[in-house]
Amino acid sequence: MIKKCIGCGVELQGEDKNKRGYLPQSVLEGESNELYCQRCFKIKNYGEYIPVEMTRDDYKEEVKKVLPEADVALAVFDIIDFEGSFDDEILDILREMDSIVAINKIDLIPDGKHPSEVANWVKERLGEEGIAPLDIAIVSSKKGYGTSGIFKKINYFYPNGANVFVLGVTNVGKSSIINRLVGKNIATESKYPGTTLKSSKKKLTNANITLIDTPGLIPQGRFSDLVCEKCNLDIVPSGEISRKTYKEGKDRVIFIGGLVKMRVVSNEELKPIFSVFASKNVTYHDTNLEKAKEMEKEGRIDLFSPPCEKCAEKYKQEKIVTEHFTVESGEELVFKGLGWVSVKRGPLEIEITYPEKAEIIIRNGLIKPKR
Ligand code: GDP
């Protein structure tokens, strides 16, 4: 019988240490069927990072295999990096089949928004993408909030049981949610992207529901994917989110880490008021145009983090572009995989310098400014 890793779903093998699914032959030949490959074992027990490449084609192949047996999709999105959780492969599947959408990391939302407000906002945003899920579950897999709601929703729509196709890009908390649903710490939950390699099935013990866990895809356009693993951990929202509010006039410059440079262009009598949100490990720096130029000329990377010294060189080699944005009151300017700027008093005319590979969009605000 072929044995599979219960962490990542890869087929186990005892021959080649350097290939996927390795486990010492002696363990593999033992009685147990609850086995982890050496890679998952190390991630689970020592937090060790062992990078593995999964291409988009690998992903499509995997999805093609799973689709015919799935009744419903359970898509996981990160509310703190909502647009950074989008990927065309996943959105296309959601446009075509019934789905339940889980919105995770609700514990990190500043201002303690009511779940129904978040659900309405998500519904509207997904509607703009042509997606109408059967239902939306608001959850925090870290705090254990709302995961039983997912279970109830599946049961409600599929009282006779279902094969549930679980989808999500890396880092949204897909593994954490599966672990909560299964009730045991099985899927290899990790702070590092790309840890689930192959689809794997997990049957829930108390219902006729089988979860089919697909690999997490690394989407395009996230700032967090342009830096090293350590900086990635600093940027990905898992701990606290920080907010800093500015009231700035023309030519003030704000750096978000060394990742983004924002120059206020607005020339209004009333200065625009806006708040910047990002992981608390991302530093901000505001200054005037002259000083900003000096700092850049002197290469004062010590002021800006992330990127760290190690990946700053690589980051600088990205093609950098400068673009002008106009953001109205109540709107947000989103840096995928990094954070967002919420405009209280607009319009905010702003010039952004950033790597062309990263994506910036304007959306209707999630965090509405207080009156
Ligand atoms: P996956 O790549 O989608 O499977 O994501 P993981 O389950 O490995 O989680 C990615 C990171 O987000 C880890 O650092 C988790 O601790 C963190 N995380 C997951 N769910 C939550 C949540 O509900 N709240 C917070 N604050 N962090 C979370």
Coordinates of C-alpha atoms and ligand atoms in Angstrom, one line a residue:
M1 CA 0.0 0.0 0.0
I2 CA 1.3 3.5 -0.9
K3 CA 1.6 5.6 2.3
K4 CA 1.1 9.4 2.2
C5 CA 2.3 12.1 4.5
I6 CA -0.6 13.3 6.7
G7 CA 1.0 16.8 6.7
C8 CA 1.4 17.7 3.1
G9 CA -0.1 14.7 1.2
V10 CA 3.0 13.7 -0.7
E11 CA 3.7 10.0 -1.4
L12 CA 6.2 8.7 1.1
Q13 CA 9.4 7.1 -0.1
G14 CA 12.4 5.7 1.7
E15 CA 15.0 5.8 -1.0
D16 CA 16.2 9.4 -1.7
K17 CA 16.8 11.9 1.1
N18 CA 16.8 14.8 -1.3
K19 CA 13.5 14.1 -3.0
R20 CA 10.0 14.9 -1.8
G21 CA 8.3 12.5 0.6
Y22 CA 11.5 11.1 2.2
L23 CA 11.2 9.1 5.4
P24 CA 13.7 6.5 6.7
Q25 CA 12.7 3.1 5.3
S26 CA 12.5 1.6 8.8
V27 CA 9.8 4.1 9.8
L28 CA 8.0 3.7 6.5
E29 CA 7.8 -0.1 6.9
G30 CA 6.4 0.2 10.4
E31 CA 2.7 -0.4 11.4
S32 CA 1.7 3.2 11.5
N33 CA -0.3 5.0 8.8
E34 CA -0.1 8.3 10.5
L35 CA 3.3 9.3 9.2
Y36 CA 4.9 12.7 8.3
C37 CA 7.5 13.0 5.6
Q38 CA 10.9 14.3 7.0
R39 CA 10.2 17.8 5.7
C40 CA 6.9 18.2 7.4
F41 CA 8.3 16.6 10.6
K42 CA 11.0 19.2 10.6
I43 CA 8.7 22.1 10.0
K44 CA 6.3 20.9 12.7
N45 CA 8.9 20.2 15.3
Y46 CA 11.7 22.6 14.7
G47 CA 10.1 25.3 12.6
E48 CA 12.7 24.6 10.0
Y49 CA 12.2 26.0 6.6
I50 CA 12.9 23.8 3.6
P51 CA 11.9 25.5 0.4
V52 CA 10.1 23.7 -2.4
E53 CA 9.1 25.0 -5.7
M54 CA 5.6 24.4 -7.0
T55 CA 4.9 25.8 -10.4
R56 CA 1.6 27.1 -11.7
D57 CA 1.4 24.1 -14.1
D58 CA 1.8 21.7 -11.1
Y59 CA -1.0 23.5 -9.4
K60 CA -3.3 23.4 -12.5
E61 CA -2.6 19.7 -12.8
E62 CA -3.5 19.1 -9.2
V63 CA -6.7 21.1 -9.5
K64 CA -7.8 19.2 -12.6
K65 CA -7.5 16.0 -10.8
V66 CA -9.5 17.2 -7.8
L67 CA -12.3 19.1 -9.5
P68 CA -14.4 16.1 -10.8
E69 CA -14.9 14.7 -7.3
A70 CA -15.6 18.0 -5.5
D71 CA -19.2 19.1 -4.6
V72 CA -18.3 22.5 -3.2
A73 CA -15.3 24.8 -2.9
L74 CA -14.2 26.2 0.5
A75 CA -12.1 29.2 -0.4
V76 CA -10.0 30.8 2.3
F77 CA -9.1 34.5 2.2
D78 CA -7.0 36.7 4.6
I79 CA -9.0 39.8 5.6
I80 CA -5.9 41.8 6.3
D81 CA -4.5 41.0 2.8
F82 CA -7.8 40.5 1.0
E83 CA -6.7 41.4 -2.6
G84 CA -3.3 39.7 -1.9
S85 CA -5.4 36.5 -1.4
F86 CA -6.7 36.7 -4.9
D87 CA -5.4 34.6 -7.7
D88 CA -6.9 34.1 -11.1
E89 CA -6.8 30.3 -10.9
I90 CA -8.8 30.4 -7.7
L91 CA -11.2 33.2 -8.7
D92 CA -12.0 31.3 -11.9
I93 CA -12.9 28.2 -10.0
L94 CA -15.1 30.3 -7.6
R95 CA -16.9 31.8 -10.6
E96 CA -17.8 28.4 -11.9
M97 CA -18.7 26.3 -8.9
D98 CA -20.7 26.5 -5.7
S99 CA -18.6 27.9 -2.9
I100 CA -18.4 28.8 0.8
V101 CA -15.9 31.6 1.5
A102 CA -14.0 31.7 4.8
I103 CA -12.6 35.1 5.7
N104 CA -9.7 34.5 8.1
K105 CA -7.6 36.5 10.6
I106 CA -10.6 38.5 11.8
D107 CA -8.8 38.9 15.1
L108 CA -6.3 41.3 13.4
I109 CA -8.9 43.8 12.1
P110 CA -8.4 47.2 13.9
D111 CA -11.4 48.8 15.5
G112 CA -13.2 45.5 16.2
K113 CA -15.6 45.5 13.3
H114 CA -18.8 43.4 13.6
P115 CA -18.6 40.2 11.6
S116 CA -21.8 41.1 9.7
E117 CA -20.2 44.3 8.5
V118 CA -17.1 42.5 7.3
A119 CA -19.3 39.9 5.6
N120 CA -21.2 42.6 3.7
W121 CA -18.0 44.3 2.6
V122 CA -16.6 41.0 1.4
K123 CA -19.8 40.1 -0.4
E124 CA -19.7 43.4 -2.3
R125 CA -16.0 43.1 -3.2
L126 CA -16.5 39.5 -4.4
G127 CA -19.5 40.6 -6.4
E128 CA -17.2 43.1 -8.2
E129 CA -15.1 40.0 -9.2
G130 CA -18.2 38.1 -10.4
I131 CA -18.3 35.7 -7.5
A132 CA -21.4 35.0 -5.5
P133 CA -20.7 32.4 -2.8
L134 CA -23.4 30.3 -1.1
D135 CA -22.3 31.8 2.2
I136 CA -19.5 33.7 3.9
A137 CA -17.9 32.6 7.2
I138 CA -16.0 35.1 9.2
V139 CA -13.3 33.3 11.2
S140 CA -10.1 33.5 13.2
S141 CA -8.4 30.1 13.1
K142 CA -5.9 31.4 15.5
K143 CA -8.5 32.2 18.2
G144 CA -10.8 29.4 17.2
Y145 CA -13.5 31.8 16.3
G146 CA -16.1 30.9 13.6
T147 CA -14.6 27.6 12.4
S148 CA -17.6 25.6 13.7
G149 CA -19.7 28.1 11.6
I150 CA -18.0 26.7 8.4
F151 CA -18.9 23.2 9.5
K152 CA -22.5 24.2 10.1
K153 CA -22.7 26.0 6.7
I154 CA -21.4 22.9 4.8
N155 CA -23.9 20.7 6.7
Y156 CA -26.8 23.1 6.0
F157 CA -26.2 23.1 2.2
Y158 CA -25.1 19.5 2.0
P159 CA -27.1 17.6 4.6
N160 CA -26.2 14.2 3.0
G161 CA -22.5 15.0 3.0
A162 CA -20.0 16.6 0.6
N163 CA -16.5 16.5 -0.8
V164 CA -15.2 19.9 0.0
F165 CA -12.4 21.3 -2.2
V166 CA -10.3 23.6 0.0
L167 CA -8.6 26.5 -1.8
G168 CA -6.4 29.4 -0.9
V169 CA -3.1 31.1 -1.8
T170 CA -0.2 30.7 0.6
N171 CA -0.2 32.4 4.1
V172 CA -4.0 33.0 4.3
G173 CA -4.3 30.4 7.1
K174 CA -5.7 27.5 5.1
S175 CA -3.8 24.9 7.1
S176 CA -4.8 26.4 10.4
I177 CA -8.5 26.3 9.3
I178 CA -8.2 22.7 8.2
N179 CA -6.6 21.8 11.5
R180 CA -9.5 23.4 13.4
L181 CA -12.1 21.6 11.3
V182 CA -10.4 18.2 11.6
G183 CA -9.9 18.8 15.3
K184 CA -6.3 17.5 15.3
N185 CA -3.1 19.3 14.4
I186 CA -2.5 17.4 11.2
A187 CA -2.0 19.6 8.1
T188 CA 1.5 21.1 8.4
E189 CA 0.7 24.6 9.5
S190 CA 3.7 26.9 8.9
K191 CA 4.7 30.5 8.8
Y192 CA 6.4 29.7 5.5
P193 CA 4.7 29.8 2.2
G194 CA 4.1 26.8 0.0
T195 CA 4.2 24.0 2.6
T196 CA 1.3 21.8 1.3
L197 CA 2.6 20.1 -1.9
K198 CA -0.1 17.7 -3.1
S199 CA -3.8 17.4 -2.6
S200 CA -4.7 15.3 0.4
K201 CA -8.1 14.1 1.8
K202 CA -9.2 14.4 5.3
K203 CA -12.5 13.0 6.5
L204 CA -14.2 14.7 9.4
T205 CA -15.0 12.2 12.0
N206 CA -18.4 13.6 13.1
A207 CA -20.0 14.1 9.6
N208 CA -20.0 12.8 6.1
I209 CA -17.7 15.5 5.0
T210 CA -14.3 15.0 3.3
L211 CA -11.9 17.9 2.9
I212 CA -9.7 17.8 -0.1
D213 CA -6.8 20.1 0.7
T214 CA -5.0 21.5 -2.4
P215 CA -1.6 23.1 -2.4
G216 CA -1.3 26.8 -1.6
L217 CA -0.5 28.9 -4.7
I218 CA 1.8 31.9 -4.6
P219 CA -0.2 34.6 -6.2
Q220 CA 1.2 37.4 -8.4
G221 CA 1.6 41.0 -7.2
R222 CA 2.4 40.6 -3.5
F223 CA 5.1 42.8 -2.0
S224 CA 5.7 40.1 0.6
D225 CA 6.8 37.6 -2.1
L226 CA 9.6 40.0 -3.4
V227 CA 11.7 39.7 -0.2
C228 CA 13.5 36.9 1.7
E229 CA 11.7 34.4 4.0
K230 CA 12.6 36.3 7.1
C231 CA 11.2 39.6 5.8
N232 CA 8.2 37.7 4.4
L233 CA 7.5 36.7 8.0
D234 CA 7.8 40.3 9.2
I235 CA 5.3 41.5 6.5
V236 CA 2.7 38.7 6.6
P237 CA 0.0 39.7 9.0
S238 CA -0.1 37.1 11.8
G239 CA 0.7 39.3 14.8
E240 CA -0.4 42.9 15.4
I241 CA -1.4 45.4 12.8
S242 CA -0.1 48.9 13.3
R243 CA -1.9 52.1 12.2
K244 CA -0.3 55.5 11.8
T245 CA -2.3 58.6 10.9
Y246 CA -0.9 61.5 8.9
K247 CA -2.1 65.0 8.0
E248 CA 0.4 66.0 5.4
G249 CA 0.8 68.7 2.7
K250 CA 2.5 68.8 -0.7
D251 CA 5.8 67.1 -1.0
R252 CA 5.9 65.2 2.3
V253 CA 7.4 61.8 1.7
I254 CA 6.5 58.6 3.6
F255 CA 8.5 55.4 3.3
I256 CA 6.7 52.1 4.2
G257 CA 9.8 50.1 5.1
G258 CA 12.1 50.3 2.1
L259 CA 9.4 48.8 0.0
V260 CA 7.2 51.8 -1.0
K261 CA 7.9 55.5 -1.3
M262 CA 4.8 57.8 -1.1
R263 CA 5.0 61.5 -2.0
V264 CA 2.0 63.6 -1.3
V265 CA 1.0 65.7 -4.3
S266 CA -2.2 67.2 -3.0
N267 CA -2.2 71.0 -3.2
E268 CA -5.4 71.6 -1.3
E269 CA -5.9 74.2 1.4
L270 CA -7.1 71.4 3.7
K271 CA -4.4 68.9 4.0
P272 CA -5.5 65.3 3.4
I273 CA -5.8 63.0 6.4
F274 CA -4.9 59.4 6.0
S275 CA -3.8 56.3 8.0
V276 CA -1.3 53.7 6.9
F277 CA -1.9 50.0 8.1
A278 CA 0.6 47.3 7.9
S279 CA 2.2 44.5 10.1
K280 CA 3.8 46.1 13.2
N281 CA 7.2 44.8 12.1
V282 CA 7.1 47.2 9.1
T283 CA 8.7 50.6 10.0
Y284 CA 7.4 53.9 8.6
H285 CA 9.5 57.0 8.0
D286 CA 8.2 60.5 7.1
T287 CA 10.2 63.4 6.0
N288 CA 10.4 66.2 3.4
L289 CA 11.4 65.9 -0.3
E290 CA 14.9 67.2 0.2
K291 CA 15.8 64.9 3.1
A292 CA 14.2 61.9 1.3
K293 CA 16.5 62.5 -1.7
E294 CA 19.5 62.7 0.6
M295 CA 18.6 59.5 2.4
E296 CA 18.1 57.7 -0.8
K297 CA 21.4 59.0 -2.2
E298 CA 23.3 58.0 0.9
G299 CA 21.6 54.6 0.8
R300 CA 20.3 54.8 4.4
I301 CA 18.8 51.3 4.3
D302 CA 19.2 51.1 8.1
L303 CA 16.2 53.5 8.4
F304 CA 13.9 51.3 6.4
S305 CA 12.9 47.7 7.2
P306 CA 12.0 45.4 5.6
P307 CA 13.8 44.6 3.3
C308 CA 16.8 43.5 5.4
E309 CA 20.3 44.1 4.3
K310 CA 20.4 40.7 2.7
C311 CA 17.5 41.1 0.4
A312 CA 17.6 44.9 -0.1
E313 CA 20.1 44.4 -3.0
K314 CA 17.8 42.0 -4.8
Y315 CA 14.8 44.3 -4.2
K316 CA 16.6 47.2 -5.7
Q317 CA 17.2 45.3 -8.9
E318 CA 13.5 45.0 -9.5
K319 CA 12.1 47.4 -12.1
I320 CA 10.9 50.4 -10.1
V321 CA 8.1 52.6 -11.3
T322 CA 6.4 55.8 -10.1
E323 CA 2.7 56.2 -10.5
H324 CA 0.1 58.8 -9.6
F325 CA -3.1 57.8 -7.6
T326 CA -6.1 59.9 -6.5
V327 CA -7.8 58.4 -3.5
E328 CA -11.2 59.8 -2.3
S329 CA -12.4 60.0 1.3
G330 CA -13.6 56.6 2.4
E331 CA -11.5 54.8 -0.1
E332 CA -8.3 52.7 0.5
L333 CA -5.2 52.4 -1.5
V334 CA -4.1 48.7 -1.2
F335 CA -0.5 47.4 -1.5
K336 CA -1.0 43.7 -2.1
G337 CA 0.8 41.6 0.5
L338 CA 1.9 44.6 2.5
G339 CA -0.9 46.9 3.8
W340 CA -3.2 49.8 2.9
V341 CA -3.7 53.5 3.2
S342 CA -7.2 54.6 4.4
V343 CA -8.2 58.1 3.4
K344 CA -10.2 60.1 6.0
R345 CA -10.1 63.5 4.3
G346 CA -9.5 63.4 0.6
P347 CA -8.9 63.6 -2.1
L348 CA -5.4 62.3 -1.5
E349 CA -3.3 62.9 -4.6
I350 CA -0.2 60.8 -4.2
E351 CA 2.7 59.5 -6.1
I352 CA 3.9 56.0 -5.3
T353 CA 7.3 54.6 -6.2
Y354 CA 7.4 50.8 -6.1
P355 CA 8.5 47.6 -7.9
E356 CA 6.5 47.1 -11.1
K357 CA 5.9 43.4 -10.2
A358 CA 3.9 44.4 -7.1
E359 CA 0.3 45.5 -7.5
I360 CA -1.6 48.5 -6.0
I361 CA -5.3 49.0 -6.3
I362 CA -8.0 51.4 -5.0
R363 CA -11.0 49.9 -3.2
N364 CA -14.0 51.0 -1.2
G365 CA -12.8 51.2 2.4
L366 CA -12.9 48.3 4.8
I367 CA -12.0 50.5 7.8
K368 CA -14.3 53.6 7.4
P369 CA -12.9 56.7 9.0
K370 CA -14.6 57.7 12.3
R371 CA -16.7 60.8 12.1
Ligands
GDP1 P1 -1.5 28.6 4.8 O1 -0.2 28.9 4.0 O2 -2.6 29.3 4.1 O3 -1.8 27.1 5.0 O4 -1.3 29.3 6.1 P2 -1.0 28.9 7.6 O5 -2.1 28.1 8.2 O6 0.3 28.2 7.6 O7 -0.9 30.3 8.3 C1 0.0 31.3 7.8 C2 0.4 32.3 9.0 O8 -0.8 33.0 9.4 C3 0.9 31.6 10.2 O9 1.9 32.4 10.8 C4 -0.3 31.5 11.1 O10 0.0 31.5 12.5 C5 -1.0 32.8 10.8 N1 -2.5 32.7 11.0 C6 -3.3 31.8 10.5 N2 -4.6 32.0 10.9 C7 -4.6 33.1 11.6 C8 -5.6 33.9 12.3 O11 -6.8 33.6 12.3 N3 -5.2 35.0 13.0 C9 -3.9 35.4 13.0 N4 -3.6 36.5 13.7 N5 -2.9 34.7 12.4 C10 -3.2 33.6 11.7

